[in-house]
Amino acid sequence: MNASLTAQANSPNQTSMRAWSVALRYGLIGGAVALFLALVGMVEAFATRYVIANVIDLGTLLLFLSYLGAGYVAIKRSGARTPFEILSQGAFAGFIASVFIALLAVVIYAIPGIRTIFINASPALLAILTFKMGVPAGLVPILLSGVIFGAIGGLIEILPPSLRRSLIYAAMVVLVFGLMQDLLRVTLQKWKFLDPATSFTFSNNGLTIVGAVTLFILTFLASQLWQRRGNEARARYRQLPTRQQQLLGWGLIAFSVALLLVLPLLVGLFFSEVLVNVGLFILLGLGLNIVVGFAGLLDLGYVAFYAIGAYTVALLTSTSLEIVYAGGNPFWLALPFAVFFAVLAGVILGIPVLKIRGDYLAIVTLGFGEIIRLIVLSDFLKPILGGSRGIELIPKPFIGSFEFAGPEELYYLILAGCGLAAFVAIRVKDSRLGRAWGALREDEDVAEAMGINLVSTKLMAFAMGAAFGGLSGAIFASKLAIIYPSSFNLLLSINVLAVVIIGGMGSIPGVVLGALVLVGLPELLREFSDYRLMLYGAALVIMMLVRPEGLWPEKSRQRELHESQQEEILSGPLAADEEVAREGAAG
Amino acid sequence: MKAFNAKYVLVLLAIVAIAALMACAPAAVQPTAAPPTTAAQPTAATAATAAPAGFQPPTDALGVVTIGPNDPVHVGYMFVTSGADGALGIDSRRGVEIAIDDKGGKLLDHQVKFDGQDSGCSAEGGQAAAAKLAADNTFTVVLGSSCSSEIRAGGPTLSKAGFTVISPSNTAPDLTDPAKRFPGYFRTAHNDKVQGAVAAKFALEKLGVKTAATIHDGSPYAEGLANAFAENFEKGGGKITSREAVSPTDTDFKPVLTKIAADKPEMIFYPIFVAAGSLITKQAKEVPGLGDSVKLMAADGTFSPDFYKGAGDAAVGMFQSSPDFSAFTGGYAKFLEEHQAKFGEKPVSAFHAHAYDAFNIFAAALEKVAVKGPDGTLYIGQQALRDAVAATKDFPGLTGTLTCDPNGDCADPHIAVYQVGEDNVKNAVVPSQPFWKPGQ
Amino acid sequence: MLKRRRSKLEITDIFIYAFGIFIIAIILYGSFETLRQGKYSASQWADLFVFGITIGGIYALIALGYTMVYGILQMINFAHSEVFMAGPLTAFFLADALAKSGLLATNPAISLLLIFAFSMIVSTTVAVLLERIAYRPLRHAPRLVPLITAIGASFFLQYAFRGLFGTQFKVYPEIPALEGVVTIGVVRLTYTQILVMISAAALMIGLQAFVQRTRTGKAMRAVAESRESAALMGINVDSIILTTFVLGGALAGAAGVLYALVFTQVSFAMGFIPGIKAFTAAVLGGIGIIPGAMLGGLFLGIVESVGPTLFLDGLNIAAPYQLKDAIAFTLLVLVLIFRPSGIMGGQTQEKKA
C-alpha cells in the first residue's frame, strides 16, 4: 500500500528504477538462500525424495521455491501493477537468484578442490543442480527455471486472494502427500479396500503424475467451494438456536474425543509411535508452560524433572542393577513416587533460586539440569543409579491382563496423562494462583507489593511444572524399557522450550500445536534429521521476529506483545515510509 | 429432532470408541503369544519343484511375507548415519551395499531394495526407527543396529514384527545373554568380552606391564570395554591404578591425565572414540610424568583415519585393538577394491566387513527358506528365516568362518592389536598388519 | 500477615545457608583429606593450576563478549558461543593453506597474525549479522523474546556450519615455533600456554583501557547506564551497540584461535560447551562487569582443573573428572546464594538483573 502511494508521488521513471532495484535486492536475497540451501547439503539430501515420482524431487523444488519466493516478494515490495512489469520484474528477480546457482555449478565444475572446504559441493550436487546435464549445457535450464519461477512468483502476488489461497492450499496438499508418501503408503497397506486408490496416487517412489494432478484439482475445488459456501454455512450455523449450537459444539467435541480414542487403530504402529512421542512433549510442554509461560521464570534445566521421573520409575520397577533396593514394583506403584520426587526436586531447586532473577535463573537451572545428568551418569553412583549403562528391563504398565506393550497401547496412557495435565493447567490458569503467577511475570516487585507471597507462588510454579515433567519421564521410562543418562541432555530442555515458545507462551492449545509441529513433523520426516536442529533454530528466530506470541497465542500475551511491536515499528526505519503513506492517505 | 441426532451421534461414537478399544487389546497381545516353533514348512526342495497346479503357499508361526513377482526383496537397515557417530553406520551401510552389488543386486531373481532408518545412536532413535521399520510389512530382515543402545530399545518392536535382526556392530556382551536376548537377534560383530580379554592379555603378556589405568567416556561401549579390560587385567595379576571417566565433549584432558600420572601406571587403556581419544593421545605426551615411558592403548572405537589426523605424531608407537583384518579371508582385498571404486575412499570405520557378512548370512538363509510360487511370487516364512539364520554353520564370510551359537553370536572373533606407525599418521590410514595376535 | 511472611522467608533462608555451608564443609573436608594423603607433588599441583589458567584465560575472553552485550542490552547473547566457533573453524582453511605452502614454518609470526585476523573478521561478521538481523528488530520486545531468538540463532548457526563444513573435527597444523617448554621453579609452561596467557591478558587490558579511556568507551558506559539518557545526550545508541558486538566478536574470534592452538581440534560443536562455561564465568564474576568476566573465567578454569582432584579425590569418589561440570555449576549456585550478583557485582547490578 505504501509503496503504491509512494509511486504516485514520484515520477514514473524513478518508480520503475526503484522497482527494478527492489527486484534486484530480492533476487540477491533469494539467490543467497538458494546458495545456502545447496551448500548446507539440503538440496542433495532432499533430492533423494521425489515428490512426484521421477518428475520432481524435493531438493530441486527447494531451489525453485527460492526463485519463486524472490519473484513473489520482489513484486509484493516493488508495487508493480501492469502485467508486463510484473512478469519482467518477477522474472528478473528469479533470474538473479538462479545466477547464484549457475555460478555455484560453474565453481564446482571448475574447482573440484572446493569440496575440501564446503563438503557438500560435490559432483552429486552438480548433477542435481544442472539436471544431470553438466556444465555448460545445464546452465541454460538453471537460468531458465529462475526466470520461469520468478515470473510465476510475481504472478501469484497479483492473483485474486481467493484464487491464490486455493492454489497455495492445493500445492501444499500435493507437497505433503509427496513428502509423507512412504508413511501414507505403509499406513494404507492396512486398508485393503483402498488398494486401487493407493496405487493410483502413489508409485514406488513418489506420487504418480495423475495422482498429483488429481490431488491438486480436488484440493483446489474443495478450497474454492469452501470459500464460496463457507460463509453461508457459518451464517446458517449462527442462525441456529443457542441450544442447537451448543449441541453441535458438544457433538464436535464428542467426535474429536472419539477420534482421539480410535486414532492408533486407524493410523497403525509408526504413527502411534510418533503420537506417543508428541504426547510426551505435550506433557513436558504443559509443565514448562507453567514455569515459563504462566510464571515467567525461564527454566533451561527442565530436563532434570523428566530425568527424575524416569529414574524413579526405573529404580522402583527394574531389577537389573547391581544393588536392587526397591525394584520389582509395578508401574502404577512407582508412578506416584516419580511425580513426588520430581515435585520434591522442583522445590529443592526452587528454594535456592528464589532470589535469583531473570537471566541468572536461566543459567542456574541449566546447571541444575546438567548436574542431574552428570550424577546419574557418574561412575561414583553407578552401583545404585546404573551409570553409563543406564537401567534396563523396565516393565510396561499393566491394567489387569492388558499390557501397554507398544506405542498403540501406550498411546492411551499418554493421552490420559495429557488430558489430566491439560485439565489441571486450564483450571489453575484462571485460579487465584494463576493470576498470582501472571502478576509475578509482569513485575516481581509490584506483585510483592500487591501482597502476593513470592516464596510460595514461585515454589508452586516449580513444583507443578516439575510434576508434569516427572509424569512424562515416568511414561518415557516405561515406554523405552531402558533409560540412559544421555537421553536427558540439555537439548531436550531446549526442545521443550521451543515447543512452548513456538506454540505460544502461556497457551495450552499452543503447546499441543507446538509439539505436533516441532516433534511430530520431524519424526515423520526422519530422513532429514540432520537438518532438524538447524530448522528448529531458524524457526525460533523467525517466530520471534514475525510472530513472538506463537502459533496459537494466549490472548493477553498477544496484546502485550503487540503493544510493544507497535512502538517498535514506529521507532524503526519503516516509520518514515509509514508517515509518507499516512500523509498520502490523508491527502 | 436435531437435538436427538446430536445425542445419538455422541452415544454411538462412544460405543464405537469403546468397542475399538476392546478390539485392539487382544490384537496386540497375539504376536507374542506365538510359540517359537521350529516346524518351518517350506524347504529348498519344495521351493525348486513346486508344481503349478497344487501349489500351496507355506505357513509359518510368525507369518509369511509375500513378495509379488515384480516386487523387490526389501532389506531394511537401522544404522546411525548422521551426527558424531555417523561414520560407524555409514561404514556398515556401505558394506551391505557392496554385498548387494556382489549378488548382482538380486536375490532369487528379485531385485533387492535396501533402505532404512537413521537410528541416531540413542535409545529413543532406535525405538522410533524400529517402529517405522516394523510398520512396513514388506520387510523380512533388518540389518542393525549400530549402537547397542538402539537395539535395546528398538529390538523388542522388531522382534514382535517377526523380523530377523542381524547387527554388524553391536558388541555389548549382554545382548546375547539368553536372559535378555530377544528372539530373532543375531550379530556378526564380536562380543566385547573378547576384545577386553585380548587387550588385557596383550598388556600382560606382550607388553609385560603390571599396572594400568583406564579411561572411559561415559558411553556404554567404552565403559563396558574398560571394565572388561580391567577385570581380565586384574585376573591376570595386574593392578588397575585408577579408573577415570571423562565426557566425550571434553577437550582439556591434561588435568585428568595429571591425576592418572600421580599413580604412576605403566599403561593407559582408553577405549573411547575418535575426537576425545585423539586429544588424550596428544595431551598425554605433554603431561609430565607420562611422557614416552607410559604405553598408550585404545580400541576399535578409534580405528579410523580421523584419529591419526587428530592425534598427529603423538599416536606413533601407541597400540589399538581392533578386528584382525589379516585374518579376514581373501575376499577382503576384493572388497576393499570395490569400496574404493564405489565410494572413492577407504572404509571409514571398523565394521564394514561384518555388515557384508551380515547381509550374506541373511541371503544364504533366504535362499534356503524362500518358496517360489508358480508366478514367481516369493513366500518367506519369518520363523523359518530366523531358524535358518540360527542354523548358519561354517559360513565362509569376509571376517572368518561364521557359525551362529544358540544365543545369536555368529562372529568368528579375531581381535588383534595394531601398533601405529609413522606412515599411518602421515597418510591418515589405519594400520593393516597386526602387531600381535592372541596365541602369539 | 507481614510477620508470617517474614518468618517463612527466614525458613527458606536458613535452608539455603545450611545447604551452602554443607557444600563448603564437604569441599573443605575433601581438600583436607586429599592434601593429607599427599599423593600429588607440588609440581603436579602447579601443573593443574597452569592448565586451569590456560583454559580459564580462554573462558575469560569469551565471557567478555557475553558480559559486554549484557551490560549494554541486558540480554544474554546465547549465540555468542557460535560467534566463537565461526572464526577458528573457517580460519582453519587458511591455517591449513599456510601450512601447506610452508609459510607457517618459515614465517610463524606473520602467519599467526593472518590467522588471528581472519578468525576475528569472520567472528565479527557473524556477530554483526546477528545483531542486525536477529536482535535489532527486538530491541523493545519483552526480555524473554531476544533471549529465545539468541537460543534459536545459536542452534541455527551451529548446524548451518555443520552442514557447510562437515561433522568431523578439523585439526590445526602444528606450529613448530610454538613447540617448547619453559620451567620456572616447579611451574612448567609450554610456549603455547605462554602465548595464550599473554594474548588473553593483553586483549583484556586493551579492552578495559578502551572502555575506560576512549570516547567510544565512555559512550558505551553511558548506554549501559541508561539507553534513553544516552540517546538524549546525543549518543548514537545503535552504533554503540554495534560497536559492542564488533568488540565481542573480535575477542571471541581471537579466543577461538587461542583455543585452536591449545586443543588443535575445531568443529562445529566446539563453541557450545566453552560458551556455556564462559557464560557461567561471566555470571560468577558479576555479569556486565568486565574485570568480573576475567576473574570469573580464571576462577572457573582453575576450579575445573584443580577442583575434581582437590575436592573429590580425598573422598575416594570414583572418576572425579566426570563430575567437573557438576562442581562448576554447584559453585555457581553457591556464589549466587551468597552473592546474588556475582563475585564483583555491586548493588546496581543486582537491580538490573
mmCIF file of C-alpha atoms in Angstrom, chain A residues 49 182-183 185-187 189 192 204 240 243-244 247-248 250-251 254-258 261-262 265 268-270 273 277 320 373-374 377 379 382 386-389 392-393 396 401-403 405-409 412 476 479-484 486-488 492 523-527 529-530, chain B residues 2-4 6-7 9-10 13-14 16-18 20-21 23-25 28-29 72 81-83 113 116-120 122-138 148-150 152-153 157 160 174 179-180 216-220 223-225 227 243-245 247:
data_model
loop_
_atom_site.group_PDB
_atom_site.id
_atom_site.type_symbol
_atom_site.label_atom_id
_atom_site.label_comp_id
_atom_site.label_asym_id
_atom_site.label_seq_id
_atom_site.Cartn_x
_atom_site.Cartn_y
_atom_site.Cartn_z
ATOM 1 C CA ARG A 49 12.894 -37.844 -2.079
ATOM 2 C CA ASP A 182 6.102 -43.756 2.221
ATOM 3 C CA LEU A 183 4.328 -43.327 5.523
ATOM 4 C CA ARG A 185 1.603 -45.933 1.702
ATOM 5 C CA VAL A 186 2.615 -48.098 4.638
ATOM 6 C CA THR A 187 -0.377 -46.941 6.637
ATOM 7 C CA GLN A 189 -1.500 -51.088 3.489
ATOM 8 C CA LYS A 192 -7.030 -53.394 1.657
ATOM 9 C CA ASN A 204 7.073 -46.822 -5.739
ATOM 10 C CA LEU A 240 -29.484 -21.831 14.775
ATOM 11 C CA ARG A 243 -29.244 -24.761 22.298
ATOM 12 C CA GLN A 244 -28.644 -26.424 18.970
ATOM 13 C CA LEU A 247 -25.335 -29.392 20.925
ATOM 14 C CA LEU A 248 -23.432 -29.147 17.700
ATOM 15 C CA TRP A 250 -20.735 -30.870 22.026
ATOM 16 C CA GLY A 251 -21.150 -33.206 19.097
ATOM 17 C CA ALA A 254 -17.501 -35.829 21.244
ATOM 18 C CA PHE A 255 -16.437 -36.613 17.719
ATOM 19 C CA SER A 256 -12.925 -35.311 18.394
ATOM 20 C CA VAL A 257 -12.684 -37.309 21.583
ATOM 21 C CA ALA A 258 -13.883 -40.432 19.846
ATOM 22 C CA LEU A 261 -9.657 -42.677 21.163
ATOM 23 C CA VAL A 262 -9.573 -44.741 17.984
ATOM 24 C CA LEU A 265 -6.259 -48.212 15.268
ATOM 25 C CA GLY A 268 -1.011 -48.023 12.808
ATOM 26 C CA LEU A 269 2.254 -48.624 14.569
ATOM 27 C CA PHE A 270 4.552 -45.893 13.365
ATOM 28 C CA GLU A 273 4.892 -44.137 17.983
ATOM 29 C CA ASN A 277 6.483 -39.049 21.368
ATOM 30 C CA SER A 320 18.672 -55.063 36.521
ATOM 31 C CA ARG A 373 22.538 -35.791 34.238
ATOM 32 C CA LEU A 374 26.119 -35.981 35.493
ATOM 33 C CA LEU A 377 25.976 -40.834 34.645
ATOM 34 C CA ASP A 379 30.801 -43.942 37.992
ATOM 35 C CA LYS A 382 26.934 -46.390 39.307
ATOM 36 C CA GLY A 386 23.360 -47.563 36.718
ATOM 37 C CA GLY A 387 25.952 -45.128 35.382
ATOM 38 C CA SER A 388 26.507 -45.005 31.667
ATOM 39 C CA ARG A 389 24.827 -48.380 31.093
ATOM 40 C CA GLU A 392 17.380 -51.899 31.712
ATOM 41 C CA LEU A 393 14.350 -54.140 31.802
ATOM 42 C CA LYS A 396 5.464 -51.975 30.835
ATOM 43 C CA SER A 401 -4.051 -58.513 31.885
ATOM 44 C CA PHE A 402 -3.949 -55.600 29.453
ATOM 45 C CA GLU A 403 -0.354 -54.653 28.802
ATOM 46 C CA ALA A 405 3.071 -53.094 25.333
ATOM 47 C CA GLY A 406 3.709 -50.996 22.275
ATOM 48 C CA PRO A 407 3.013 -47.474 21.071
ATOM 49 C CA GLU A 408 -0.533 -48.369 20.046
ATOM 50 C CA GLU A 409 -1.372 -49.146 23.671
ATOM 51 C CA TYR A 412 -3.865 -44.327 25.755
ATOM 52 C CA PHE A 476 9.022 -42.287 28.902
ATOM 53 C CA LYS A 479 7.894 -46.808 27.005
ATOM 54 C CA LEU A 480 11.584 -47.104 26.249
ATOM 55 C CA ALA A 481 12.131 -50.008 28.662
ATOM 56 C CA ILE A 482 15.701 -48.837 29.082
ATOM 57 C CA ILE A 483 16.996 -45.428 30.022
ATOM 58 C CA TYR A 484 20.408 -43.918 29.552
ATOM 59 C CA SER A 486 22.395 -39.497 27.507
ATOM 60 C CA SER A 487 18.641 -39.248 26.957
ATOM 61 C CA PHE A 488 18.491 -36.384 29.417
ATOM 62 C CA LEU A 492 15.802 -31.799 25.462
ATOM 63 C CA GLU A 523 9.643 -37.644 13.439
ATOM 64 C CA LEU A 524 7.626 -38.164 10.293
ATOM 65 C CA LEU A 525 10.486 -36.852 8.169
ATOM 66 C CA ARG A 526 13.211 -38.826 9.877
ATOM 67 C CA GLU A 527 15.489 -38.895 6.853
ATOM 68 C CA SER A 529 17.050 -35.393 10.897
ATOM 69 C CA ASP A 530 20.440 -33.888 10.055
ATOM 70 C CA LYS B 2 -31.854 -32.315 15.575
ATOM 71 C CA ALA B 3 -31.091 -32.413 19.251
ATOM 72 C CA PHE B 4 -31.790 -36.110 19.246
ATOM 73 C CA ALA B 6 -26.566 -34.992 18.115
ATOM 74 C CA LYS B 7 -27.137 -37.105 21.192
ATOM 75 C CA VAL B 9 -24.114 -39.369 17.391
ATOM 76 C CA LEU B 10 -22.447 -38.855 20.704
ATOM 77 C CA LEU B 13 -19.319 -42.618 18.831
ATOM 78 C CA ALA B 14 -18.654 -43.503 22.427
ATOM 79 C CA VAL B 16 -17.610 -47.308 18.715
ATOM 80 C CA ALA B 17 -14.643 -45.979 20.642
ATOM 81 C CA ILE B 18 -15.049 -48.432 23.477
ATOM 82 C CA ALA B 20 -12.461 -50.316 19.241
ATOM 83 C CA LEU B 21 -10.508 -50.135 22.446
ATOM 84 C CA ALA B 23 -10.787 -54.930 19.916
ATOM 85 C CA CYS B 24 -7.299 -53.592 19.946
ATOM 86 C CA ALA B 25 -6.268 -55.277 23.164
ATOM 87 C CA ALA B 28 -1.758 -56.516 20.334
ATOM 88 C CA VAL B 29 -1.040 -59.494 22.513
ATOM 89 C CA PRO B 72 11.747 -56.372 -4.730
ATOM 90 C CA THR B 81 24.105 -42.402 9.600
ATOM 91 C CA SER B 82 24.260 -38.832 10.828
ATOM 92 C CA GLY B 83 25.781 -36.908 13.660
ATOM 93 C CA LYS B 113 15.606 -52.910 -2.298
ATOM 94 C CA GLY B 116 16.157 -47.990 6.280
ATOM 95 C CA GLN B 117 16.353 -45.572 9.120
ATOM 96 C CA ASP B 118 18.874 -43.451 10.895
ATOM 97 C CA SER B 119 18.682 -44.566 14.489
ATOM 98 C CA GLY B 120 20.904 -41.830 15.856
ATOM 99 C CA SER B 122 20.398 -43.387 21.007
ATOM 100 C CA ALA B 123 17.697 -45.424 22.669
ATOM 101 C CA GLU B 124 14.922 -43.039 21.527
ATOM 102 C CA GLY B 125 16.213 -43.008 17.982
ATOM 103 C CA GLY B 126 16.391 -46.783 17.989
ATOM 104 C CA GLN B 127 12.834 -47.161 19.152
ATOM 105 C CA ALA B 128 11.420 -44.694 16.651
ATOM 106 C CA ALA B 129 13.410 -46.247 13.801
ATOM 107 C CA ALA B 130 12.261 -49.700 14.816
ATOM 108 C CA ALA B 131 8.634 -48.600 14.892
ATOM 109 C CA LYS B 132 8.937 -47.145 11.415
ATOM 110 C CA LEU B 133 10.525 -50.309 10.066
ATOM 111 C CA ALA B 134 8.075 -52.566 11.869
ATOM 112 C CA ALA B 135 5.122 -50.697 10.398
ATOM 113 C CA ASP B 136 6.180 -51.734 6.903
ATOM 114 C CA ASN B 137 5.251 -55.354 6.353
ATOM 115 C CA THR B 138 7.363 -55.724 3.208
ATOM 116 C CA SER B 148 23.826 -51.273 21.417
ATOM 117 C CA SER B 149 21.521 -48.697 22.973
ATOM 118 C CA GLU B 150 19.445 -48.528 19.789
ATOM 119 C CA ARG B 152 17.968 -52.451 23.380
ATOM 120 C CA ALA B 153 15.116 -50.003 22.970
ATOM 121 C CA THR B 157 9.449 -53.944 18.424
ATOM 122 C CA LYS B 160 7.474 -58.663 17.650
ATOM 123 C CA ASP B 174 24.562 -58.754 27.372
ATOM 124 C CA ALA B 179 18.000 -63.897 29.665
ATOM 125 C CA LYS B 180 17.964 -60.615 27.772
ATOM 126 C CA HIS B 216 36.108 -44.250 29.523
ATOM 127 C CA ASP B 217 33.852 -41.524 28.197
ATOM 128 C CA GLY B 218 30.550 -42.399 29.789
ATOM 129 C CA SER B 219 29.265 -44.307 26.767
ATOM 130 C CA PRO B 220 28.072 -47.842 27.466
ATOM 131 C CA GLU B 223 32.584 -48.233 29.929
ATOM 132 C CA GLY B 224 31.900 -51.901 29.201
ATOM 133 C CA LEU B 225 35.157 -52.376 27.386
ATOM 134 C CA ASN B 227 35.685 -52.725 32.677
ATOM 135 C CA ARG B 243 39.608 -45.904 36.655
ATOM 136 C CA GLU B 244 38.830 -42.491 35.307
ATOM 137 C CA ALA B 245 35.970 -41.176 33.241
ATOM 138 C CA SER B 247 32.964 -36.652 28.863
#
